[in-house]
Structures are given as structure tokens and as C-alpha cells.
XYZ file of C-alpha atoms in Angstrom:
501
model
C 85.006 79.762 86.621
C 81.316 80.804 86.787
C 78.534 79.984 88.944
C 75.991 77.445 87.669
C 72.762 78.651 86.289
C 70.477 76.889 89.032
C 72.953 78.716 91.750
C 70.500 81.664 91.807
C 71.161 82.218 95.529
C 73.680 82.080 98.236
C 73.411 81.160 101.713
C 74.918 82.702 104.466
C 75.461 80.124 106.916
C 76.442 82.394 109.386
C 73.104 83.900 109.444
C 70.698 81.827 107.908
C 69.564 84.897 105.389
C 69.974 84.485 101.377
C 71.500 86.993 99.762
C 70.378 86.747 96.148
C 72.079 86.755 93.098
C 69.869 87.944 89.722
C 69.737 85.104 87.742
C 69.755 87.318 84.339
C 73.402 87.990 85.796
C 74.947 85.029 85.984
C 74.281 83.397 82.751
C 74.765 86.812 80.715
C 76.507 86.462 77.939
C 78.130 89.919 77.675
C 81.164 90.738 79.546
C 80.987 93.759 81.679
C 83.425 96.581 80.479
C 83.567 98.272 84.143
C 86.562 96.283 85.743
C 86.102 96.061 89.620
C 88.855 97.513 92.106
C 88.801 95.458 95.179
C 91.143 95.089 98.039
C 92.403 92.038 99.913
C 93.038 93.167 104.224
C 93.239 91.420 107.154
C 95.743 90.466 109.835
C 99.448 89.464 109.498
C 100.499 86.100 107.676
C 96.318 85.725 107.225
C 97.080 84.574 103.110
C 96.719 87.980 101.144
C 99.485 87.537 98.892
C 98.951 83.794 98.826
C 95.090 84.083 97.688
C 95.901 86.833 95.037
C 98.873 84.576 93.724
C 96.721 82.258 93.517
C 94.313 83.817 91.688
C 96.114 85.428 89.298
C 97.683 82.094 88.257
C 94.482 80.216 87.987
C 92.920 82.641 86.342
C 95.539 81.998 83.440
C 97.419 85.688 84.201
C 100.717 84.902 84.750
C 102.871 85.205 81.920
C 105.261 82.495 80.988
C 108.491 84.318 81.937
C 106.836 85.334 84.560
C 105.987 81.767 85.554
C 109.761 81.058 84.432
C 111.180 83.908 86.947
C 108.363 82.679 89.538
C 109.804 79.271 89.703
C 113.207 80.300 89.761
C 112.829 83.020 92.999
C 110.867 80.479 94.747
C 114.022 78.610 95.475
C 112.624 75.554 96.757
C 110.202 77.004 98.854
C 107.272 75.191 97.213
C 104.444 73.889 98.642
C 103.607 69.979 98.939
C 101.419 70.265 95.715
C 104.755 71.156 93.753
C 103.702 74.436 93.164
C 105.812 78.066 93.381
C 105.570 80.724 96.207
C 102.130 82.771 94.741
C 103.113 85.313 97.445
C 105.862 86.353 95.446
C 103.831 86.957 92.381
C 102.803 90.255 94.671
C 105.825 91.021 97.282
C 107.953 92.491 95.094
C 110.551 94.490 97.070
C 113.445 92.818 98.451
C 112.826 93.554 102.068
C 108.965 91.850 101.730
C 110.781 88.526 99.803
C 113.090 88.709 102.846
C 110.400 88.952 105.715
C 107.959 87.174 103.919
C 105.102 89.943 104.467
C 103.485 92.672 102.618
C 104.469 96.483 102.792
C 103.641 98.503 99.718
C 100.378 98.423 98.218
C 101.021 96.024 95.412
C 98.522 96.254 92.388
C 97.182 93.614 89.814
C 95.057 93.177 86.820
C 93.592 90.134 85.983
C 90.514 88.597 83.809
C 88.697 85.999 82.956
C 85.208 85.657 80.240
C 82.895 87.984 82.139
C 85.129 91.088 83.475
C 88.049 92.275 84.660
C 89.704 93.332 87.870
C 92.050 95.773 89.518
C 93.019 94.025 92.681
C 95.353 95.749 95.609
C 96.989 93.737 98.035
C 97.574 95.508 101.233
C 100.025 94.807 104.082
C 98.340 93.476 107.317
C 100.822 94.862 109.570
C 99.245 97.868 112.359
C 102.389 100.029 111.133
C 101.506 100.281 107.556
C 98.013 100.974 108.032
C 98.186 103.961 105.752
C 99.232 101.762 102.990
C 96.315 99.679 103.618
C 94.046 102.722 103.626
C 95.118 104.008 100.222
C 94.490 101.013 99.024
C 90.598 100.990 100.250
C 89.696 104.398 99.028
C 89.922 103.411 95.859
C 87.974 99.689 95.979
C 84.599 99.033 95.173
C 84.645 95.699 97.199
C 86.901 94.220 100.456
C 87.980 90.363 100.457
C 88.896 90.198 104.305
C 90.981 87.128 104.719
C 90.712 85.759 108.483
C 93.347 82.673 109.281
C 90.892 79.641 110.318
C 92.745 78.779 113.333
C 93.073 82.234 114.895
C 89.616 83.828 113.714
C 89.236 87.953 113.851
C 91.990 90.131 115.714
C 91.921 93.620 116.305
C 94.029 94.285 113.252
C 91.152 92.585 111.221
C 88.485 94.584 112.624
C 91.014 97.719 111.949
C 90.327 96.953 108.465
C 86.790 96.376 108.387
C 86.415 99.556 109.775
C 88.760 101.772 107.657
C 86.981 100.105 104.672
C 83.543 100.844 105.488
C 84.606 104.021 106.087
C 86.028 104.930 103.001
C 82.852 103.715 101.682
C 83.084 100.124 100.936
C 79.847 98.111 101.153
C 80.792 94.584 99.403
C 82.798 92.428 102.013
C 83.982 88.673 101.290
C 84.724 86.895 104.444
C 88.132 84.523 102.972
C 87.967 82.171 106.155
C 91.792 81.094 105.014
C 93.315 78.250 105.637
C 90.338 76.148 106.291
C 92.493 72.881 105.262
C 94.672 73.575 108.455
C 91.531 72.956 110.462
C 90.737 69.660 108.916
C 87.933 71.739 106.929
C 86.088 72.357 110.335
C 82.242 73.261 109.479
C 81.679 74.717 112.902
C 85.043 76.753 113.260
C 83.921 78.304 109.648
C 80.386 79.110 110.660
C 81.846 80.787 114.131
C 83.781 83.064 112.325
C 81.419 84.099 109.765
C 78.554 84.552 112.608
C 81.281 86.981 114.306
C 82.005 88.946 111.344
C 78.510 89.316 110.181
C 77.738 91.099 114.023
C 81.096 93.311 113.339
C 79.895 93.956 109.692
C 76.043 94.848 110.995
C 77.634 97.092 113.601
C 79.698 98.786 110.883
C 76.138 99.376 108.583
C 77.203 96.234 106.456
C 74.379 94.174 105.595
C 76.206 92.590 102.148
C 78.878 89.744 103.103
C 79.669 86.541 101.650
C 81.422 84.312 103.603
C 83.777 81.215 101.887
C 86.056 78.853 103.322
C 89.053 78.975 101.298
C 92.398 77.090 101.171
C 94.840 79.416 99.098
C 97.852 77.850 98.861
C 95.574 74.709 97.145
C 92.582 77.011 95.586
C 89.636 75.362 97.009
C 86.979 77.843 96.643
C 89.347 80.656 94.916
C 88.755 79.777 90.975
C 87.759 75.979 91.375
C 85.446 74.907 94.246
C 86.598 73.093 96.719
C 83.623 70.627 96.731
C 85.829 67.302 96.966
C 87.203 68.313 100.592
C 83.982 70.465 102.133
C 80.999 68.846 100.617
C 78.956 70.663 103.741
C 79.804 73.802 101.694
C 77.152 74.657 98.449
C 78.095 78.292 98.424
C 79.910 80.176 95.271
C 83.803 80.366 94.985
C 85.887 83.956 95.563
C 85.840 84.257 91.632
C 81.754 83.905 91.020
C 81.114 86.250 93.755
C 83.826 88.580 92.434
C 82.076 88.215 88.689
C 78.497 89.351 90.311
C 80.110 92.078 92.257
C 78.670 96.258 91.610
C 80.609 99.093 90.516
C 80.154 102.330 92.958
C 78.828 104.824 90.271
C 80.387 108.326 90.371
C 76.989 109.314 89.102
C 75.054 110.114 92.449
C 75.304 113.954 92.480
C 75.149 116.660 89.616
C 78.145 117.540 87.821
C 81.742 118.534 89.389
C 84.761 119.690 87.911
C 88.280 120.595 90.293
C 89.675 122.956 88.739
C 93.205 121.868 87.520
C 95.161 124.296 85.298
C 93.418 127.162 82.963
C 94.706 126.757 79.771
C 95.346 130.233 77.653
C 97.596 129.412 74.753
C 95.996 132.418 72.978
C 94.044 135.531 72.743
C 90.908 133.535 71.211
C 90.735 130.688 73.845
C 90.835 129.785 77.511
C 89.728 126.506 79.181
C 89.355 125.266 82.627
C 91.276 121.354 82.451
C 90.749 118.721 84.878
C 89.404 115.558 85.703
C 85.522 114.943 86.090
C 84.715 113.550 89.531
C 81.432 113.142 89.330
C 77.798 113.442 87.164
C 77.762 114.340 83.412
C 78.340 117.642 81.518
C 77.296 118.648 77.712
C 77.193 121.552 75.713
C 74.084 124.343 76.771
C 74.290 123.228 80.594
C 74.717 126.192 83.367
C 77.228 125.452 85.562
C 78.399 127.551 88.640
C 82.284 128.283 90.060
C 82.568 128.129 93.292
C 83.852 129.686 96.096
C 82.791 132.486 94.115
C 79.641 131.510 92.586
C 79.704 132.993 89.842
C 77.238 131.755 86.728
C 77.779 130.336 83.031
C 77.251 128.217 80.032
C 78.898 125.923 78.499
C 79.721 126.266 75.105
C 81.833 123.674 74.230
C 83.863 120.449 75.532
C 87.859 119.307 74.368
C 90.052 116.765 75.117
C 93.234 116.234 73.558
C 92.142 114.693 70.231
C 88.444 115.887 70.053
C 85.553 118.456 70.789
C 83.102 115.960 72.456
C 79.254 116.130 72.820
C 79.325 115.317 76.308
C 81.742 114.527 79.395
C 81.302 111.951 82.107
C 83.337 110.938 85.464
C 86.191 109.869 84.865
C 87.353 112.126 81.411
C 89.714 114.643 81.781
C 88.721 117.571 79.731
C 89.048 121.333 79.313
C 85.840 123.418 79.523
C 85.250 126.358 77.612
C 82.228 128.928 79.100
C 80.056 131.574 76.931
C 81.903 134.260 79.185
C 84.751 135.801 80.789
C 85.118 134.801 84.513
C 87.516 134.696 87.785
C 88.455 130.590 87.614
C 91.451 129.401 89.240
C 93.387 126.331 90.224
C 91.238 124.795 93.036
C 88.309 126.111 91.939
C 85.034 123.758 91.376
C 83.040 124.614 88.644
C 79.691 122.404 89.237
C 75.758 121.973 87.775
C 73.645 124.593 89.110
C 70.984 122.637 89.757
C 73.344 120.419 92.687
C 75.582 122.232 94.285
C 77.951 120.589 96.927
C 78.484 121.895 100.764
C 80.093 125.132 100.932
C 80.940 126.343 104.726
C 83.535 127.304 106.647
C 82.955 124.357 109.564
C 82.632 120.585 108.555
C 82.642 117.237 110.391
C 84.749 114.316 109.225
C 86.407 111.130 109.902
C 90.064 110.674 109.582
C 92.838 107.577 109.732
C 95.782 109.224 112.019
C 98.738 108.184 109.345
C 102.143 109.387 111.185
C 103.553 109.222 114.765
C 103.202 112.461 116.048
C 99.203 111.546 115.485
C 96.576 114.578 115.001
C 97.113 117.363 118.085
C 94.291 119.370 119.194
C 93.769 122.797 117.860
C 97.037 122.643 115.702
C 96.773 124.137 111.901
C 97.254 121.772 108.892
C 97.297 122.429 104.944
C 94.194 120.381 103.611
C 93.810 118.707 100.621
C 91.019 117.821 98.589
C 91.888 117.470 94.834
C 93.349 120.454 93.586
C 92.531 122.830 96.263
C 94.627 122.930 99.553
C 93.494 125.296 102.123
C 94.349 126.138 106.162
C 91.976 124.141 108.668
C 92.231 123.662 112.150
C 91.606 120.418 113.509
C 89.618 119.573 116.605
C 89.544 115.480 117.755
C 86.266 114.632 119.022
C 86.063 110.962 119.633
C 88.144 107.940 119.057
C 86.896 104.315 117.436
C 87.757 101.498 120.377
C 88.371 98.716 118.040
C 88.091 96.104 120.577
C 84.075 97.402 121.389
C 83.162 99.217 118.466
C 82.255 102.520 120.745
C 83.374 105.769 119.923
C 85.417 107.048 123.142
C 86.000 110.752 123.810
C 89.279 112.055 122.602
C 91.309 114.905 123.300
C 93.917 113.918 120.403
C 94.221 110.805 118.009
C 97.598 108.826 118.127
C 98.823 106.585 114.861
C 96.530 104.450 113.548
C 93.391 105.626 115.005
C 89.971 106.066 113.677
C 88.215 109.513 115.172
C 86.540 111.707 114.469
C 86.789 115.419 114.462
C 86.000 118.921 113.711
C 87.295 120.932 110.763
C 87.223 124.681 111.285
C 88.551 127.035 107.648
C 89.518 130.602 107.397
C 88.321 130.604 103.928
C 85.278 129.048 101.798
C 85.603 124.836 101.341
C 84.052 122.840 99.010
C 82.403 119.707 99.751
C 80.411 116.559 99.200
C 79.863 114.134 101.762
C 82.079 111.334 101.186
C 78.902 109.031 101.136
C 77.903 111.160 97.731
C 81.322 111.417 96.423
C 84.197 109.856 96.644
C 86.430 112.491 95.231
C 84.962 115.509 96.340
C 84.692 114.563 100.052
C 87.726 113.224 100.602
C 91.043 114.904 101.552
C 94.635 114.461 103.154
C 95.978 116.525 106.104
C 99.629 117.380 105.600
C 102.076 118.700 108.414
C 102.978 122.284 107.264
C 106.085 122.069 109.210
C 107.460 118.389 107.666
C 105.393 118.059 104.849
C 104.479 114.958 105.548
C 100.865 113.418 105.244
C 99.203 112.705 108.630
C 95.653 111.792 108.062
C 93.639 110.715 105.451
C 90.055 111.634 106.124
C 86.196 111.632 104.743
C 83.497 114.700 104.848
C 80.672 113.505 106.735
C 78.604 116.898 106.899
C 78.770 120.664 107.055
C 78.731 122.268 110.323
C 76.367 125.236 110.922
C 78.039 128.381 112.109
C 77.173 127.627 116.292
C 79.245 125.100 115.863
C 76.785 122.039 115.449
C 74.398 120.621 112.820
C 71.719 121.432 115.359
C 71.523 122.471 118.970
C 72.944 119.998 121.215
C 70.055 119.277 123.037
C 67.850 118.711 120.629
C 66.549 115.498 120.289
C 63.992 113.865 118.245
C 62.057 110.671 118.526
C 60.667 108.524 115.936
C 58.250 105.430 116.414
C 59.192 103.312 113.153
C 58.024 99.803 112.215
C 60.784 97.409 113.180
C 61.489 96.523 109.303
C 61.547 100.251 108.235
C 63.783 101.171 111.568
C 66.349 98.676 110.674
C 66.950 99.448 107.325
C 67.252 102.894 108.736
C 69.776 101.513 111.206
C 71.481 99.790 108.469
C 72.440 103.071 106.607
C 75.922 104.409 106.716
C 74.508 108.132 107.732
C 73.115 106.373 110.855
C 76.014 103.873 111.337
C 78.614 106.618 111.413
C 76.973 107.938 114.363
C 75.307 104.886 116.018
C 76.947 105.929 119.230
C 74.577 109.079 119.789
C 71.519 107.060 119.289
C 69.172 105.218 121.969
C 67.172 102.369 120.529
C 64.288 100.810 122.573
C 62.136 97.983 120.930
C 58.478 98.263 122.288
C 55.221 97.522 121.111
C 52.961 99.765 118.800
C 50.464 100.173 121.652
C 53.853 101.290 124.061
C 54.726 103.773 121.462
C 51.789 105.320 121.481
C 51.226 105.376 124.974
C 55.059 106.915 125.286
C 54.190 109.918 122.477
C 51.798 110.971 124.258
C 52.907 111.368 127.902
C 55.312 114.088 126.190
C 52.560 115.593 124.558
C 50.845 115.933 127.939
């Protein structure tokens, strides 16, 4: 189930680059500890269910009652290798075993000598894109399954996007189904050169395409070298082994304030859940909104006093001093401080029918505090073009972006920094029910804008240094604002200095 120790290196056919894999990783001998959440997305009937099946049963995972009840629910519906329905290993409720598709968000864990894995399998239908969504914001990586005969649809662009947007930067391109196509070469390599242009255009430079037959698992656990010999690249599982953990480690310490414990005179603790950086004993933290200073003088969980706290544990926090902390308060290092403002700009995934109406006032949530915001649509993603049209308001399903305006203090990290602290839900105040879920993307200054709309700057860059720059989520996210023009040094120079004169 690994890759071979010559395979230092994988080649994207699509694009003729290498994307290199460290050859001290994949002959180590220690098994990683960090499992890796990933996500399988795509279109309807593209294999998700079929491909996780499948991998969960060659990767020795399935139980033998559950083998036992797998054969029985199958009910003849095997395939021509005499093998169960895998899909059913993941469609559990009765109306997906009816319909044969995926609704819920179905979760799985699964091993094998190196690591583990948390996998989600997400439905590929437009109308339970939310599901599909909660599913990404938690993944570290995105196995987009594409049916070989049909290639990419707008649904499957739908789900590049809302991954890369809640921060995804690992894609594997599954080109499914690849036996139905006689194991075309050229149909694979057509795909995978149309993805990688949709992934570059989305600030994804990391993708590893596969052609994959699920329902036989060529190229899921075993390769599939016997029927696509033109194919030298690593199976789903190797590249799945090699895959990185997002670290919750990128910004200085934060703490949402959960619940203050006070079960007597001689104690009181803030509780909650680290989301991000590290925390010991001595370190000054400040609570915001009200920023207020401390120490702290000591960390508990339930069984322990512990010499230091990292994302992830829940803990309570005792300070060297009395102060105002309250549920929804952040206490955080003083040294990095998140966004603090009253105007911020973000991108959202329009969850319900009614969509996201200009101007109207929602309840916010970001993890323990909920606050009033008003919410102003700015632009909407075009799926089928990739450009960001003006929008006055954002129906189901769509990708915009917008304007958040508070009546009190929020707290924020951009989602690029933080996962937890720059994410949030919008919920209807009138129904209660959750209409968007969206990401920070920066703080607003009080005129309204992050600088004067008029203002532009230009920048002559080398063309390596410029497209790394271009290849950066901060710049992809707003890609449609920008005018590139390739010219030569001696052009750029000339140019400079006509606006000089």
C-alpha cells in the first residue's frame, strides 16, 4: 500500500511539471500520529461512495459483521467481480439506499501502517451543497472525483471552489471510471489539463491527478498497472500517506471564551477549546473586546494542572487577577492579537432558499460569540467563467462575496490564518435557521474600504516572483480586481517612468 522507494517523484501529465515527494517520507518508518481529514466532492453518480467503499474495504476496515450485513443489504446488486455494493458501506439512511445517492455527510475512519484518516463523503447533488460545505471546512485535503466519460460540470467546479475557499490546498483529481473508457490515455490527460487551469485559477498549484476504476480498485489501494501501463504515477492511498496536516499553529495564542467556571470563593477559570498557537504558565495574554491585560498563572483540564496547552485541548485558564471575562470573549497572546473592527470583508456559501438579502440583519456566529451584523452582497462567483459578477443579493448555492457591518466590537482572524477564528455562520433571526456559512477575508477600515478606491499601485516583478505572488490565496481571492500585463524589463522601465514624468 506504499509507494516504492525509487518513486521519489510524480508526474503530472496534465502539465508536464513534477511535483516532488521527499524521499525521507516515503520510506519512514514511523507512522504519523496526526490522522488526515479529507473530503471526497464532485458531481452526481461521479463514484464518491463507491471509491470510499472501496477503500475502506481494501484497506482491511470493514469489520466482519459488517462485511456479513454488507453482503446481505446488497441484495444481489453486486458487481461482475462478485463483490458487494461499497456505496452502501457509506449511504446509510434509507432514503440514500433507496435513490442510490449521497445526502448527509457520512464520516469514516480508516488506517493502514503509516497513518490514519478521517474521511467525509459528501453528496454531489447542487441542493445539498451545504452538506458538502461542512464537510470541507473541516478537511485538510479534497479527492475530486470527475466521471471519465462526462469530464468537469459546473457542480464539480462548485466544489473546487467552496473547497479552496474554506482553505483547502491539497486536491486529488479521481478521473473515475477510467475502465468505462477502455482506459483512454488522452480522455485522462484532457481532464486533468482542464482541472489543473480551474485549480491555477482558484490559487491551486498542488494536484495530483489518477485514473481510477472504483468499483475494481485500480489505482485506489493496489495500482492498476496491469490495465494502464501508460500510467507510472502513485495510487489514491500513497498520495493520501504523503499528504500535510494544516497546522493550527500560524498565529499566537487564542482562546473563545466558553463558560467561566466559579464553583467557589477561591477559584474561577475561563473553559474552552484552544483554536489556535500555544499557551503556558507566566505568558500575558489579553481579553478582548475589552482589552484588558493578565498573566497566566496556571492551566487545568479535567484530570490535571498541565505545563502547557496547545490547539486542540480544551482547558480552563486561571489569570493572576480579577477581570470582566465572559462567554464570547477571546482571551489571546499579547504579542498577536487578531482583527478587531466593527467592518469586515468575507466570503460566504448562500445555504437556504430565501438566499442572503441586501441590507437585512442576521445573528453571527463565530465560536462562542454571536453578535448583530448587517450584510451587504458585493459580487457573485460565475461558476461557468470563474469571474466575480456584481451582485445586488446572493440566491442558494452561491459563492459571493460581501460586506459585514457590526454594532458592536468583532473578533477576527482571517480565515487564511485561522480556521476557527475566521470563520462563522449567519443564522435567520426570524426562523432560526442557518443561511450562510462564510470566511473572514480582512478588516474593513472605518470609510468603508481597506484603502481608497482609487488607489492603485503598480509593481514590476520578475515573472517567477509575480507568479508565485499570483499563486497565493490573498491574491486569488481577489484576482478579479487585478490587471496583469507581461512585458519586458526594458518596457517596465520605460512604463515607470512616463508616470514619474
Amino acid at each position: 500500500m506504499t509507494a516504492p522507494a525509487t518513486a521519489n517523484a510524480v508526474q503530472d501529465v496534465a502539465a508536464g511539471e513534477v511535483l516532488a515527494f521527499p524521499a525521507q517520507e516515503s520510506v519512514r518508518a514511523t507512522r504519523d500520529s496526526r490522522p488526515l481529514r479529507l473530503i471526497t466532492c464532485g458531481s452526481v453518480d461521479d463514484g464518491k461512495s463507491t471509491l470510499i467503499g472501496r477503500l475502506l474495504w481494501d484497506t482491511k476496515a470493514v469489520k466482519e459483521d459488517q462485511a456479513a450485513t454488507l453482503q446481505r443489504d446488497s441484495n444481489g446488486k453486486q458487481n461482475d467481480l462478485g463483490l458487494p455494493d461499497f456505496a452502501l458501506l457509506l449511504d446509510g439512511l434509507q432514503a440514500e439506499r433507496e435513490q442510490g445517492i449521497t445526502i448527509d455527510v457520512a464520516y469514516r475512519y480508516f488506517s493502514t501502517d503509516k497513518r490514519s484518516f478521517i474521511v467525509a463523503d459528501t453528496p454531489g447533488h447542487e441542493q445539498y451543497t451545504r452538506n458538502m460545505a461542512t464537510g470541507a471546512s473541516t478537511a485538510d485535503l479534497a479527492v475530486l472525483l470527475v466521471d471519465a466519460r462526462v469530464g468537469l460540470l459546473e457542480q464539480t467546479r462548485r466544489h473546487a471552489t467552496i473547497a479552496t475557499l474554506m482553505g483547502i490546498k491539497q486536491f486529488v483529481l479521481a478521473v473515475n471510471k477510467i475502465d468505462l473508457t477502455d482506459y483512454d490515455r488522452a480522455r485522462f490527460e484532457q481532464i486533468s489539463h482542464e482541472f489543473k487551469e480551474l485549480a491555477l485559477s482558484l490559487g491551486v498549484r498542488q494536484v495530483t491527478a489518477i485514473p481510477v476504476s472504483a468499483l475494481k480498485g485500480e489505482n485506489v489501494v493496489y495500482d492498476g498497472s496491469a490495465s494502464m501501463p501508460w500510467y507510472e504515477g502513485p495510487t489514491l492511498i500513497e498520495v493520501l500517506e504523503l499528504a500535510t496536516t494544516r497546522s493550527a499553529q500560524t498565529v499566537g495564542f487564542r482562546l473563545p471564551v466558553q463558560r467561566v467556571s466559579r464553583p467557589g470563593e477561591s477559584f474561577r477559570g475561563y473553559q474552552g477549546t484552544v483554536a489556535g498557537g500555544s499557551v503556558k504558565p507566566g505568558d500575558s495574554v489579553v481579553i478582548l473586546p475589552s482589552g484588558m491585560v493578565a498573566n497566566v498563572t496556571k492551566i487545568v483540564t479535567f484530570d490535571l494542572v498541565r505545563n502547557a496547552a496547545v490547539a486542540g485541548d480544551a482547558i480552563t485558564l486561571v489569570l493572576d487577577r480579577q477581570v470582566d471575562v465572559s462567554r464570547g470573549d477571546m482571551i489571546v497572546a499579547i504579542d498577536s492579537q487578531p482583527l478587531t473592527g466593527l467592518a469586515f470583508d468575507a466570503q460566504l456559501v448562500a445555504l437556504q432558499p430565501e438566499g442572503i438579502q441586501p441590507g437585512k440583519r442576521y445573528w453571527l456566529k463565530s465560536g462562542s460569540r454571536r453578535q448583530r451584523v448587517q450584510v451587504q452582497p458585493i459580487s457573485q462567483l460565475d461558476l461557468k467563467t470563474g469571474k466575480w459578477n456584481h451582485a445586488e443579493q446572493l440566491p442558494m448555492n452561491a459563492i459571493g462575496k460581501v460586506h459585514l457591518a457590526f454594532d458592536e466590537q468583532a473578533i477576527f482572524d482571517t480565515y487564511e490564518q485561522n480556521r476557527t477564528t475566521g470563520a462563522f455562520i449567519l443564522i435567520d433571526p426570524d426562523t432560526n435557521n442557518t443561511v450562510a456559512g462564510g470566511m473572514i477575508t480582512a478588516k474593513r477600515s472605518a470609510l468603508g474600504g481597506i484603502h481608497t478606491e482609487d488607489a492603485r499601485v503598480i509593481l514590476s516583478l520578475p515573472a517567477d516572483l509575480a507568479d508565485q505572488l499570483m499563486a497565493t490565496e490573498l491574491f486569488s481571492g481577489r484576482r478579479e480586481e487585478a490587471e496583469v500585463r507581461r512585458v519586458s524589463a526594458g518596457k517596465a522601465i520605460e512604463i515607470i517612468d512616463n508616470i514619474d514624468g
